Amino acid sequence: GQQLNQSPQSMFIQEGEDVSMNCTSSSIFNTWLWYKQDPGEGPVLLIALYKAGELTSNGRLTAQFGITRKDSFLNISASIPSDVGIYFCAGRTYYGQNFVFGPGTRLSVLP
Amino acid sequence: DGGITQSPKYLFRKEGQNVTLSCEQNLNHDAMYWYRQDPGQGLRLIYYSQIVNDFQKGDIAEGYSVSREKKESFPLTVTSAQKNPTAFYLCASSIRGSGTGELFFGEGSRLTVL
C-alpha cells in the first residue's frame, strides 16, 4: 500500500528553537492528520486538517494543508523537552476508506 | 472517559501459538482498524471494519484474523501462520470509514515471540 514521504527523518534541536517538518503524497488528499507518539504508547492526535490552504493551531503547534492537496506541514514553536517524540502524518482521499501514514520524524530536544 | 482500550499491553508468545489482542471503544465509532508498527516504518493496515459483522483485509492480513460481532469490539488474533509476529500493534477507530473524520488510537499492545 501507499506510504507518505515525511522529512526530515530525525532532527536534533536546542530547547527554545522552532521546528518544521513536512509530509508529501503522490495522491490528492481531503484529510491530513498529525500525530505525536511517545515510546511504547499509542499516537495522540495533534491537529486535523480538512481544507486546502487551511492553517490550524493547537498551542505551540501549527499545521497547514498544502494548496496542492498533496502535502502538509507541521511547525512547533519554542520547543520544550516534552516535545521529544515521533511525529507522523496521515492522509486520506475523499472516497478512500483508509488512511496512509508517513514513517515519522523523530524529534530530540537538547537542553 | 471515552476512548479506546487495548489489552494486554505486553504479551509474550511461544512459536506456534495463537494469541488474541483485545480492542474496545466507547466512542460510538462505526469504523475500527488494526495496524502493525515496526521500527522506522509507517503504520501498516492489517484489517479494518466499517460496520458490525463486516471486515476487510488490509495490506498485511496474512497470518491474522479478526471478528466484529459488536460495534464496540474488534479483537485481533495473531495466528501461528504469521511468520514474523513480534511487533507493536495499534487499534484505532473513526466515526466513519470514508470522507472526513479523525482517527483515534489505543495505547497499543506489544507482542514478543520467544
CSV table of C-alpha atoms in Angstrom, one decimal:
chain,number,residue,atom,x,y,z
A,1,GLY,CA,0.0,0.0,0.0
A,2,GLN,CA,1.0,3.6,-0.4
A,3,GLN,CA,3.0,5.4,2.2
A,4,LEU,CA,3.7,9.0,2.6
A,5,ASN,CA,7.1,10.7,2.4
A,6,GLN,CA,8.0,12.6,5.5
A,7,SER,CA,11.0,14.8,6.2
A,8,PRO,CA,13.3,15.2,8.0
A,9,GLN,CA,13.7,11.6,9.3
A,10,SER,CA,15.1,13.0,12.5
A,11,MET,CA,16.2,16.2,14.0
A,12,PHE,CA,18.1,17.5,17.0
A,13,ILE,CA,17.3,21.0,18.2
A,14,GLN,CA,18.0,23.2,21.1
A,15,GLU,CA,15.3,24.0,23.6
A,16,GLY,CA,13.5,27.1,22.6
A,17,GLU,CA,14.1,26.7,18.8
A,18,ASP,CA,11.3,26.4,16.3
A,19,VAL,CA,10.8,23.1,14.3
A,20,SER,CA,9.4,22.5,10.9
A,21,MET,CA,8.5,19.2,9.2
A,22,ASN,CA,6.5,18.2,6.2
A,23,CYS,CA,4.7,15.3,4.6
A,24,THR,CA,4.1,14.7,0.9
A,25,SER,CA,2.0,12.4,-1.1
A,26,SER,CA,1.6,11.3,-4.8
A,27,SER,CA,-2.2,11.4,-4.3
A,28,ILE,CA,-4.6,14.3,-3.6
A,29,PHE,CA,-6.0,14.1,-0.1
A,30,ASN,CA,-9.0,15.7,1.6
A,31,THR,CA,-7.9,15.0,5.1
A,32,TRP,CA,-4.5,15.4,6.8
A,33,LEU,CA,-3.8,14.4,10.4
A,34,TRP,CA,-0.8,15.0,12.5
A,35,TYR,CA,0.1,12.8,15.5
A,36,LYS,CA,2.8,12.6,18.2
A,37,GLN,CA,3.9,9.3,19.6
A,38,ASP,CA,5.9,8.7,22.8
A,39,PRO,CA,7.9,5.4,23.1
A,40,GLY,CA,5.7,2.4,23.9
A,41,GLU,CA,2.5,4.5,23.6
A,42,GLY,CA,-0.3,4.9,21.1
A,43,PRO,CA,-0.2,8.0,18.8
A,44,VAL,CA,-2.0,11.1,20.0
A,45,LEU,CA,-3.9,13.2,17.5
A,46,LEU,CA,-2.5,16.8,17.5
A,47,ILE,CA,-4.2,18.5,14.6
A,48,ALA,CA,-6.7,17.6,11.9
A,49,LEU,CA,-7.0,19.5,8.5
A,50,TYR,CA,-9.8,19.2,6.0
A,51,LYS,CA,-9.4,22.1,3.5
A,52,ALA,CA,-6.7,23.1,1.1
A,53,GLY,CA,-4.8,26.1,2.4
A,54,GLU,CA,-6.2,25.6,5.9
A,55,LEU,CA,-3.9,26.7,8.8
A,56,THR,CA,-4.8,25.3,12.2
A,57,SER,CA,-3.1,25.8,15.6
A,58,ASN,CA,-3.0,23.8,18.8
A,59,GLY,CA,-1.0,25.7,21.4
A,60,ARG,CA,2.6,26.0,20.1
A,61,LEU,CA,1.8,23.7,17.1
A,62,THR,CA,0.6,24.9,13.8
A,63,ALA,CA,-0.2,22.8,10.8
A,64,GLN,CA,-1.1,23.6,7.2
A,65,PHE,CA,-3.0,21.8,4.5
A,66,GLY,CA,-1.0,22.4,1.3
A,67,ILE,CA,-2.6,24.2,-1.6
A,68,THR,CA,-1.8,21.3,-4.0
A,69,ARG,CA,-3.6,19.0,-1.5
A,70,LYS,CA,-0.5,16.7,-1.8
A,71,ASP,CA,1.4,18.0,1.1
A,72,SER,CA,1.1,19.2,4.7
A,73,PHE,CA,3.4,21.0,7.2
A,74,LEU,CA,3.8,21.0,10.9
A,75,ASN,CA,5.6,23.7,12.9
A,76,ILE,CA,6.4,23.7,16.6
A,77,SER,CA,7.4,27.0,18.1
A,78,ALA,CA,9.6,27.5,21.1
A,79,SER,CA,10.3,23.8,21.6
A,80,ILE,CA,10.5,22.3,25.1
A,81,PRO,CA,11.8,19.0,26.4
A,82,SER,CA,8.4,17.3,26.4
A,83,ASP,CA,8.2,17.8,22.7
A,84,VAL,CA,10.5,14.9,22.3
A,85,GLY,CA,8.9,12.0,20.4
A,86,ILE,CA,8.0,10.8,16.9
A,87,TYR,CA,5.7,13.0,14.8
A,88,PHE,CA,3.9,11.4,11.9
A,89,CYS,CA,1.3,12.4,9.4
A,90,ALA,CA,-1.6,10.6,7.9
A,91,GLY,CA,-3.8,11.4,4.9
A,92,ARG,CA,-6.9,10.1,3.3
A,93,THR,CA,-8.6,10.7,-0.1
A,94,TYR,CA,-12.3,11.7,0.0
A,95,TYR,CA,-13.5,8.3,-1.2
A,96,GLY,CA,-10.7,6.4,0.5
A,97,GLN,CA,-11.7,4.1,3.3
A,98,ASN,CA,-8.3,4.1,4.9
A,99,PHE,CA,-5.6,6.4,6.0
A,100,VAL,CA,-2.0,6.2,4.7
A,101,PHE,CA,0.9,7.1,7.0
A,102,GLY,CA,4.3,8.7,6.9
A,103,PRO,CA,7.3,6.9,8.6
A,104,GLY,CA,7.6,9.7,11.1
A,105,THR,CA,10.0,12.4,12.2
A,106,ARG,CA,12.0,11.7,15.4
A,107,LEU,CA,12.5,14.9,17.3
A,108,SER,CA,15.1,15.3,20.0
A,109,VAL,CA,15.3,18.5,22.1
A,110,LEU,CA,18.6,19.3,23.8
A,111,PRO,CA,18.5,21.4,27.0
B,1,ASP,CA,-13.9,8.7,29.9
B,2,GLY,CA,-14.3,8.0,26.2
B,3,GLY,CA,-11.6,6.2,24.4
B,4,ILE,CA,-10.0,3.0,23.0
B,5,THR,CA,-8.8,0.4,25.3
B,6,GLN,CA,-6.3,-2.3,24.2
B,7,SER,CA,-5.2,-5.3,26.2
B,8,PRO,CA,-2.9,-6.7,27.1
B,9,LYS,CA,-0.2,-4.0,26.9
B,10,TYR,CA,2.6,-6.6,26.8
B,11,LEU,CA,2.3,-10.2,25.6
B,12,PHE,CA,4.8,-13.0,25.1
B,13,ARG,CA,4.1,-15.9,22.9
B,14,LYS,CA,5.8,-19.1,22.1
B,15,GLU,CA,6.2,-20.0,18.4
B,16,GLY,CA,3.2,-22.0,17.2
B,17,GLN,CA,0.7,-20.4,19.5
B,18,ASN,CA,-2.2,-18.2,18.6
B,19,VAL,CA,-2.8,-15.1,20.6
B,20,THR,CA,-5.7,-12.6,20.7
B,21,LEU,CA,-5.4,-8.9,21.3
B,22,SER,CA,-8.4,-7.1,22.6
B,23,CYS,CA,-9.7,-3.7,21.4
B,24,GLU,CA,-12.7,-2.0,22.9
B,25,GLN,CA,-14.0,1.5,22.2
B,26,ASN,CA,-16.8,3.6,23.8
B,27,LEU,CA,-16.7,6.4,21.3
B,28,ASN,CA,-19.7,5.0,19.3
B,29,HIS,CA,-17.5,4.9,16.2
B,30,ASP,CA,-18.5,2.8,13.2
B,31,ALA,CA,-15.1,2.1,11.8
B,32,MET,CA,-12.3,0.2,13.6
B,33,TYR,CA,-8.8,-0.7,12.4
B,34,TRP,CA,-5.8,-2.7,13.3
B,35,TYR,CA,-2.3,-1.6,12.4
B,36,ARG,CA,1.1,-3.0,12.9
B,37,GLN,CA,4.1,-0.8,13.7
B,38,ASP,CA,7.7,-1.8,13.1
B,39,PRO,CA,10.7,0.5,13.8
B,40,GLY,CA,11.4,3.0,11.1
B,41,GLN,CA,8.3,2.2,9.2
B,42,GLY,CA,4.9,3.9,8.8
B,43,LEU,CA,1.8,2.1,10.2
B,44,ARG,CA,0.6,-0.8,8.1
B,45,LEU,CA,-3.0,-1.8,7.9
B,46,ILE,CA,-3.9,-5.3,8.9
B,47,TYR,CA,-7.7,-5.4,8.9
B,48,TYR,CA,-10.5,-2.9,9.1
B,49,SER,CA,-14.2,-2.9,9.7
B,50,GLN,CA,-16.8,-0.3,8.7
B,51,ILE,CA,-19.7,-1.9,10.3
B,52,VAL,CA,-20.7,-4.8,12.6
B,53,ASN,CA,-20.3,-8.3,11.1
B,54,ASP,CA,-18.2,-7.0,8.2
B,55,PHE,CA,-14.5,-6.6,7.9
B,56,GLN,CA,-11.9,-6.2,5.1
B,57,LYS,CA,-8.3,-7.3,4.7
B,58,GLY,CA,-5.7,-4.5,4.7
B,59,ASP,CA,-2.2,-4.6,3.2
B,60,ILE,CA,-0.7,-7.3,5.5
B,61,ALA,CA,-3.6,-9.5,6.6
B,62,GLU,CA,-1.8,-12.8,6.1
B,63,GLY,CA,-1.5,-14.7,9.4
B,64,TYR,CA,-4.1,-12.6,11.2
B,65,SER,CA,-7.8,-12.9,11.7
B,66,VAL,CA,-10.5,-10.6,13.2
B,67,SER,CA,-14.1,-10.5,14.2
B,68,ARG,CA,-16.6,-7.7,14.6
B,69,GLU,CA,-19.6,-9.1,16.5
B,70,LYS,CA,-20.3,-5.9,18.4
B,71,LYS,CA,-19.8,-2.2,17.4
B,72,GLU,CA,-17.5,-1.5,20.3
B,73,SER,CA,-15.2,-4.6,20.0
B,74,PHE,CA,-12.7,-5.6,17.3
B,75,PRO,CA,-10.3,-8.3,18.5
B,76,LEU,CA,-7.3,-9.4,16.5
B,77,THR,CA,-5.9,-12.9,16.5
B,78,VAL,CA,-2.3,-13.4,15.6
B,79,THR,CA,-2.1,-16.9,14.3
B,80,SER,CA,0.9,-19.3,14.1
B,81,ALA,CA,0.8,-18.7,10.3
B,82,GLN,CA,2.2,-15.2,10.9
B,83,LYS,CA,5.9,-15.5,10.0
B,84,ASN,CA,7.2,-12.5,12.0
B,85,PRO,CA,4.6,-11.5,14.6
B,86,THR,CA,6.9,-9.6,17.0
B,87,ALA,CA,5.7,-6.0,16.7
B,88,PHE,CA,3.7,-3.2,18.3
B,89,TYR,CA,0.0,-3.5,17.4
B,90,LEU,CA,-2.3,-0.5,17.4
B,91,CYS,CA,-6.1,-0.4,17.3
B,92,ALA,CA,-7.9,2.7,16.0
B,93,SER,CA,-11.4,3.9,15.4
B,94,SER,CA,-13.1,6.7,13.5
B,95,ILE,CA,-16.7,7.9,13.3
B,96,ARG,CA,-16.9,6.7,9.7
B,97,GLY,CA,-14.8,4.9,7.2
B,98,SER,CA,-14.5,7.5,4.4
B,99,GLY,CA,-14.7,11.2,3.8
B,100,THR,CA,-13.8,13.4,6.6
B,101,GLY,CA,-13.2,12.2,10.1
B,102,GLU,CA,-10.5,11.8,12.6
B,103,LEU,CA,-8.7,8.6,13.5
B,104,PHE,CA,-8.1,7.8,17.2
B,105,PHE,CA,-5.7,5.2,18.6
B,106,GLY,CA,-5.5,3.0,21.6
B,107,GLU,CA,-2.3,2.7,23.7
B,108,GLY,CA,-1.0,-0.3,21.8
B,109,SER,CA,-0.1,-3.9,22.6
B,110,ARG,CA,3.5,-5.1,22.2
B,111,LEU,CA,3.7,-8.8,21.2
B,112,THR,CA,7.0,-10.6,21.5
B,113,VAL,CA,7.5,-14.1,20.2
B,114,LEU,CA,10.0,-16.2,22.2
